[in-house]
C-alpha positions as a printed Julia matrix, in Angstrom:
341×3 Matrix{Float64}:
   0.0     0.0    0.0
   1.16    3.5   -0.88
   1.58    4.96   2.95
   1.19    8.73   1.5
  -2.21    7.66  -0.31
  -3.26    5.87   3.18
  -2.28    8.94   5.37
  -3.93   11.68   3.24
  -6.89    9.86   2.91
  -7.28   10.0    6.47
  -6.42   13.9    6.45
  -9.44   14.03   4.29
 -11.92   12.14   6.4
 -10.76   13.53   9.82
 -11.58   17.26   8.07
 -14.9    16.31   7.22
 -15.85   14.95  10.12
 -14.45   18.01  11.64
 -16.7    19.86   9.32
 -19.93   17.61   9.99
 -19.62   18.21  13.68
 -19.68   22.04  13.2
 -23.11   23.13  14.6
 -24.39   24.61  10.92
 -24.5    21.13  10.19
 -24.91   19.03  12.82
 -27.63   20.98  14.9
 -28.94   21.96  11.34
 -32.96   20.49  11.05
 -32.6    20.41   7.5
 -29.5    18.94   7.12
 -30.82   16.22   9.79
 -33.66   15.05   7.71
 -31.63   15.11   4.64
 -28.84   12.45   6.51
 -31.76   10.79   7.74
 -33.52   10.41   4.41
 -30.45    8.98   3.04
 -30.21    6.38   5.26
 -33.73    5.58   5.13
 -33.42    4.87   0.99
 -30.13    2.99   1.85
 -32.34    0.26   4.05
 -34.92    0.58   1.43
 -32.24   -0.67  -1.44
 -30.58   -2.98   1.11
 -33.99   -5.23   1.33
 -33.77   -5.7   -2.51
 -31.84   -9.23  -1.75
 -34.31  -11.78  -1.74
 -34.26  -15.62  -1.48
 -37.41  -17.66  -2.85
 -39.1   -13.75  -2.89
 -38.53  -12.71   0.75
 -35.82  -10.78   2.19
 -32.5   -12.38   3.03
 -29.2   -10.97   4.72
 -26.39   -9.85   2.89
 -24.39  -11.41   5.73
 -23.79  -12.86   8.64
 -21.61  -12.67  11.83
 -20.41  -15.48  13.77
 -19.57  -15.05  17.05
 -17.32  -18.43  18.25
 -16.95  -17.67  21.71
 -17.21  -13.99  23.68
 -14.12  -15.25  25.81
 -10.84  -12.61  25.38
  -7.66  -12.8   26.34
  -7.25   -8.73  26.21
  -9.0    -6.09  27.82
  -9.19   -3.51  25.38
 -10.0     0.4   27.83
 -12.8     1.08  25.1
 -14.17   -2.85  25.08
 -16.65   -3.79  28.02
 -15.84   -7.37  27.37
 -13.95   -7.87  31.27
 -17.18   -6.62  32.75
 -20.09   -7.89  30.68
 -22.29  -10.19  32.19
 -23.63  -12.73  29.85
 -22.53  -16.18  30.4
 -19.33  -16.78  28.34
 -18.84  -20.24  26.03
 -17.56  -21.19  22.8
 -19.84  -22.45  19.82
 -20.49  -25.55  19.45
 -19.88  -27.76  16.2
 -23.71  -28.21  16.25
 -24.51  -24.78  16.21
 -22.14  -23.68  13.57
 -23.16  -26.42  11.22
 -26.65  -25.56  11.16
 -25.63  -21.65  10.15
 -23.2   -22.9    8.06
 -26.4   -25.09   6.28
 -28.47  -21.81   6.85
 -26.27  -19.93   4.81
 -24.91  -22.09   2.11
 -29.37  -22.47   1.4
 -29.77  -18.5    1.26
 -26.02  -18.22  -0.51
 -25.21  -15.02   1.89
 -22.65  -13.48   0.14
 -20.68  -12.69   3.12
 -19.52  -14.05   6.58
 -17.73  -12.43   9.39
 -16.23  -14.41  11.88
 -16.18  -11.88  14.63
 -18.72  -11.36  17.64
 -18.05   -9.86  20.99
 -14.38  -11.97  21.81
 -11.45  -13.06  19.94
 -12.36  -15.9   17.8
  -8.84  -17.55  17.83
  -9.46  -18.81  21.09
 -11.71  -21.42  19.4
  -9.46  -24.5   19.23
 -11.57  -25.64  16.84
 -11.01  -22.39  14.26
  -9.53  -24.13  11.43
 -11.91  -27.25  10.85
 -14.83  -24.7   11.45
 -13.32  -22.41   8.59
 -12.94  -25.66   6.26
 -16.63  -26.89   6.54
 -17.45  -23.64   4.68
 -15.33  -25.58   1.52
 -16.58  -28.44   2.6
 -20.2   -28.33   2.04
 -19.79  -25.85  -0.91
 -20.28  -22.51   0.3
 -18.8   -19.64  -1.93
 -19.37  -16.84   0.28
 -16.68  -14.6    0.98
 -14.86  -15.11   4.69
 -14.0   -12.67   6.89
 -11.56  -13.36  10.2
 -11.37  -10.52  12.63
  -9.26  -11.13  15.19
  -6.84   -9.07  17.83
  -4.18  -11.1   16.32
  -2.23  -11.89  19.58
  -2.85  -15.43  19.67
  -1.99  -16.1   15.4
   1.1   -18.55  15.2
   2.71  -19.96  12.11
   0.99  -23.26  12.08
  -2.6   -21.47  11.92
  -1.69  -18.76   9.61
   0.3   -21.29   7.33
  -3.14  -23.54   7.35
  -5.47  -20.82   6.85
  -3.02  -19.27   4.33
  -2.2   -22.35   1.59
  -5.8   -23.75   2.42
  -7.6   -19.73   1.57
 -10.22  -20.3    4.44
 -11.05  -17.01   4.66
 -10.5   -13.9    2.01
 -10.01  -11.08   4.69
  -7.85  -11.83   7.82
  -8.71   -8.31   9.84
  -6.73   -7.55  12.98
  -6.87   -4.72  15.38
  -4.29   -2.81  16.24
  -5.07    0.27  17.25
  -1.73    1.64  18.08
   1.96    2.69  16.45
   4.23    1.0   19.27
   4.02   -1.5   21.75
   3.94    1.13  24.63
   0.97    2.54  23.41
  -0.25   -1.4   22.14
   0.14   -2.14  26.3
  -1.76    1.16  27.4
  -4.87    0.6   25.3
  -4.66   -3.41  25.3
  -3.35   -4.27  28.03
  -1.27   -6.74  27.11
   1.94   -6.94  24.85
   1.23   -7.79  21.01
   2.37   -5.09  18.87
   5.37   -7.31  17.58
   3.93  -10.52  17.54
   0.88   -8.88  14.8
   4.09   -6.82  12.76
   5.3   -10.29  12.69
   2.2   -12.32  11.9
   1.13   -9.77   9.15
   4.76  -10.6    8.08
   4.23  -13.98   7.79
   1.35  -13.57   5.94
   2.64  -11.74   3.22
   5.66  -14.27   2.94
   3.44  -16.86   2.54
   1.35  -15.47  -0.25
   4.08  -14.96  -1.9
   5.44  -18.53  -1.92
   1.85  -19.23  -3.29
   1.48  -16.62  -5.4
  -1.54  -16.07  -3.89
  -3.7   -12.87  -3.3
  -5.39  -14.72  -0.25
  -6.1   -14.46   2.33
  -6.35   -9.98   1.66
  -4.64   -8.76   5.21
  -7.09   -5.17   6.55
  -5.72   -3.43   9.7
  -8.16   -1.72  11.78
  -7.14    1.53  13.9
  -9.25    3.52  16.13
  -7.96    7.25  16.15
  -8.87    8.34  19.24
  -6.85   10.26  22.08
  -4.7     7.48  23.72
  -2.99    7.32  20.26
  -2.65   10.62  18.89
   0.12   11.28  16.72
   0.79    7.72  15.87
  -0.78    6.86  12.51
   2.28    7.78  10.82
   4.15    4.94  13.09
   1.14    2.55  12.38
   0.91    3.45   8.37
   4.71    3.47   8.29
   4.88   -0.07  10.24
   2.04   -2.23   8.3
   1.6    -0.22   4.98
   4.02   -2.54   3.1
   2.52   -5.79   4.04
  -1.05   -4.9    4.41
  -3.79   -4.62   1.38
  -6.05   -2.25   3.52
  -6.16    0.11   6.0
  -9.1     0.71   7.96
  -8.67    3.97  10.17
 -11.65    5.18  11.86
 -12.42    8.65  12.39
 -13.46    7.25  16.48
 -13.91    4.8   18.69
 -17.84    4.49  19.28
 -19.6     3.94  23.27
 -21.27    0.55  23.88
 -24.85    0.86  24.63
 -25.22    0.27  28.38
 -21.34   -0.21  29.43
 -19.74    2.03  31.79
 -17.12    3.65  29.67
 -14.76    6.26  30.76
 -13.18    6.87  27.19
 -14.19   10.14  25.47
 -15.79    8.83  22.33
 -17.89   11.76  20.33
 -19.67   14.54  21.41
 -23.54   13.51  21.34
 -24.41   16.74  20.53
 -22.95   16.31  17.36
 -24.72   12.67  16.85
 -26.83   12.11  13.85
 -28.88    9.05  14.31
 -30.12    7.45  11.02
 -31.84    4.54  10.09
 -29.05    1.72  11.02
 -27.87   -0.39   8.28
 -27.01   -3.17  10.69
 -30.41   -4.15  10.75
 -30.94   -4.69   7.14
 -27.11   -5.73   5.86
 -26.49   -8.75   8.25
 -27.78  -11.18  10.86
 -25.63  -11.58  14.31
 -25.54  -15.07  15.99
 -23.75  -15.05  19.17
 -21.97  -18.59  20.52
 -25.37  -19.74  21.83
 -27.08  -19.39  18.75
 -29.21  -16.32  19.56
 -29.7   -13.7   17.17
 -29.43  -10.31  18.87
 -30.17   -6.91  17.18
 -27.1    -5.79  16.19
 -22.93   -6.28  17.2
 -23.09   -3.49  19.69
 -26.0    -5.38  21.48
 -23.19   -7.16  23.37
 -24.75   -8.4   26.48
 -27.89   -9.54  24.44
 -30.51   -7.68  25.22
 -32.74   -7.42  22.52
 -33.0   -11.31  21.33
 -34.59  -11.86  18.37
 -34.69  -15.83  18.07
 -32.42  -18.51  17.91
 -30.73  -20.29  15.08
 -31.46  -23.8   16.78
 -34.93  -23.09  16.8
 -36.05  -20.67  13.77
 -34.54  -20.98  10.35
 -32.79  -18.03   9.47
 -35.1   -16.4    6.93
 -37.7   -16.89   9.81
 -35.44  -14.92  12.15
 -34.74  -12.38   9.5
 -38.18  -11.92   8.82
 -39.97  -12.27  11.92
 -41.94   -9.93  14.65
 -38.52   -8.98  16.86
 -36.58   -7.5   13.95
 -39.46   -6.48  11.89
 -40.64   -3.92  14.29
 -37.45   -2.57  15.2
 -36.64   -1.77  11.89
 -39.92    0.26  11.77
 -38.98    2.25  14.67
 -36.39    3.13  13.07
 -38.17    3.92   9.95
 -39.53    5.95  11.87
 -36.81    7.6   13.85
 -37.81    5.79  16.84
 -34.6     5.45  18.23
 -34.58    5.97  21.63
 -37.61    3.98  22.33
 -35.32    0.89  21.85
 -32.44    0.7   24.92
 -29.56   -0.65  23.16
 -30.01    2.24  20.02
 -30.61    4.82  22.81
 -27.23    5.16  24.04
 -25.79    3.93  20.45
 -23.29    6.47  19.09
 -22.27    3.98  16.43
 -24.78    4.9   14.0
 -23.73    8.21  13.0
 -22.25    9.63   9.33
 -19.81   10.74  11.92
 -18.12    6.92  12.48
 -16.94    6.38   9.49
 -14.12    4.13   8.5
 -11.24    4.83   5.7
């Protein structure tokens, strides 16, 4: 990646959100409606994807297990409440099944803890191939835990197309101050390893996206971080924020709500989020799964998808209902604010 192109392009989206928070805009009624309108056709367009005539994700994310082994200062994970566990082979069959049927075009393998953890990763990742499914996979992960046996499998086997680690940081001083916990070197090297290994291929898989949260415990180091990953990483992901869970106790400045935007959320018309347990909450930031919409052991997913739970949030929010529903009250996520490179 060209580290001047990645850098200036994050000049230009840090000035417009600058410009966006500016009270002309921001407190603007006008301006409101016309974000809010935009949003609105965006969900409209979104439920174009059908399967057998009624509406169908565009993806899904699996959560494997909420277990960590960070504790990330703007993360809630060390103090959330809902009993932790790991997905069982069971339950990630039967999504597996669910979407291979509605051919999802995408998958995230994500959820509210680091899915590496999963001992089972790698022969989860392979039933994809093995019953057929063509979707494109996506592995987010912290990347502290990556060795060379796992990366080598997941690498000359391409079971995913996106490996997309956090990092968040320029050094391993600041790495330890927001994480916790040492792993600045050990994800230089495993992004290292990576690209080695596609080479030896000659392979464009799996695509390597590092994710890093601008916020005040690491100002003035995106020129380490760009200058650090740029040459062995095919994306960049830099966002303008970090965002406030709904409900957790934060004490990180996130944005200013004043400035907050709220628009009709994508998140409930782009994908479907199954936690280890096989309940489908509301949305990723719904992380101690409070708003349950059904369960993948029990409801197909179109059934989910299109049943009573989800269905009538997404009219509140058609309707700008927002803080009628507690986990979109305190939401500062969904915002033309939080926007990613």
């Amino acid at each position: 990646m060209n580290p001047q192109k990645v850098y200036f392009k994050y000049l230009g989206i840090r000035l417009v959100r600058r410009i966006l928070e500016n009270p002309i805009f921001s407190q603007n009624p006008y301006f409101r409606d016309f974000v809010r309108k935009l949003s609105l056709r965006k969900a409209k367009r979104l439920q174009k994807r059908t399967f057998d005539g009624s509406f169908a994700p565009w993806a899904v994310e699996i959560e494997l297990t909420n277990g960590c082994n960070i504790e990330c200062v703007f993360c809630p994970n060390p103090e959330h409440v809902r009993p932790k566990g790991m997905m069982s082979l069971e339950t990630f069959q039967r999504i597996a099944s669910e979407i291979k049927k509605l051919n999802v075009p995408h998958i995230i393998i994500s959820g509210f803890g680091e899915p590496t953890l999963d001992k089972n990763l790698v022969s989860k990742l392979e039933h994809f191939k093995t019953i057929g499914i063509s979707s494109e996979v996506m592995l987010v992960s912290n990347g502290t835990i990556f060795n060379p046996e796992i990366l080598k499998e997941i690498c000359d086997r391409e079971l995913v197309d996106i490996i997309s680690i956090s990092v968040d940081a320029g050094d391993e001083e600041s790495y330890v101050e927001i994480h916790k916990k040492e792993g600045y070197a050990k994800i230089r090297a495993s992004v290292e390893y990576i690209a080695e290994l596609k080479l030896k291929k000659g392979s464009s898989k799996p695509k390597v996206d590092l994710r890093y949260k601008d916020f005040y415990m690491n100002k003035g180091q995106i020129h380490k971080f760009i200058e650090t990953f740029s040459s062995h990483s095919d994306k960049m992901s830099i966002y303008a924020n970090i965002c406030t869970w709904p409900g957790a106790d934060s004490k990180i400045k996130a944005v200013d709500k004043e400035t907050l935007i709220k628009i009709v959320c994508p998140s409930l018309y782009q994908g479907m989020r199954i936690n280890w347990n096989g309940d489908v909450v509301i949305c990723p930031q719904d992380y101690e799964a409070h708003a349950i919409c059904g369960n993948i052991l029990k409801e197909s997913m179109l059934e989910i998808w299109n049943g009573e739970v989800l269905s009538k949030y997404r009219k509140m929010h058609e309707n700008y209902q927002f803080n009628e529903i507690p986990v979109c009250k305190d939401c500062d996520i969904n915002t033309h604010l939080l926007v990613p490179l």
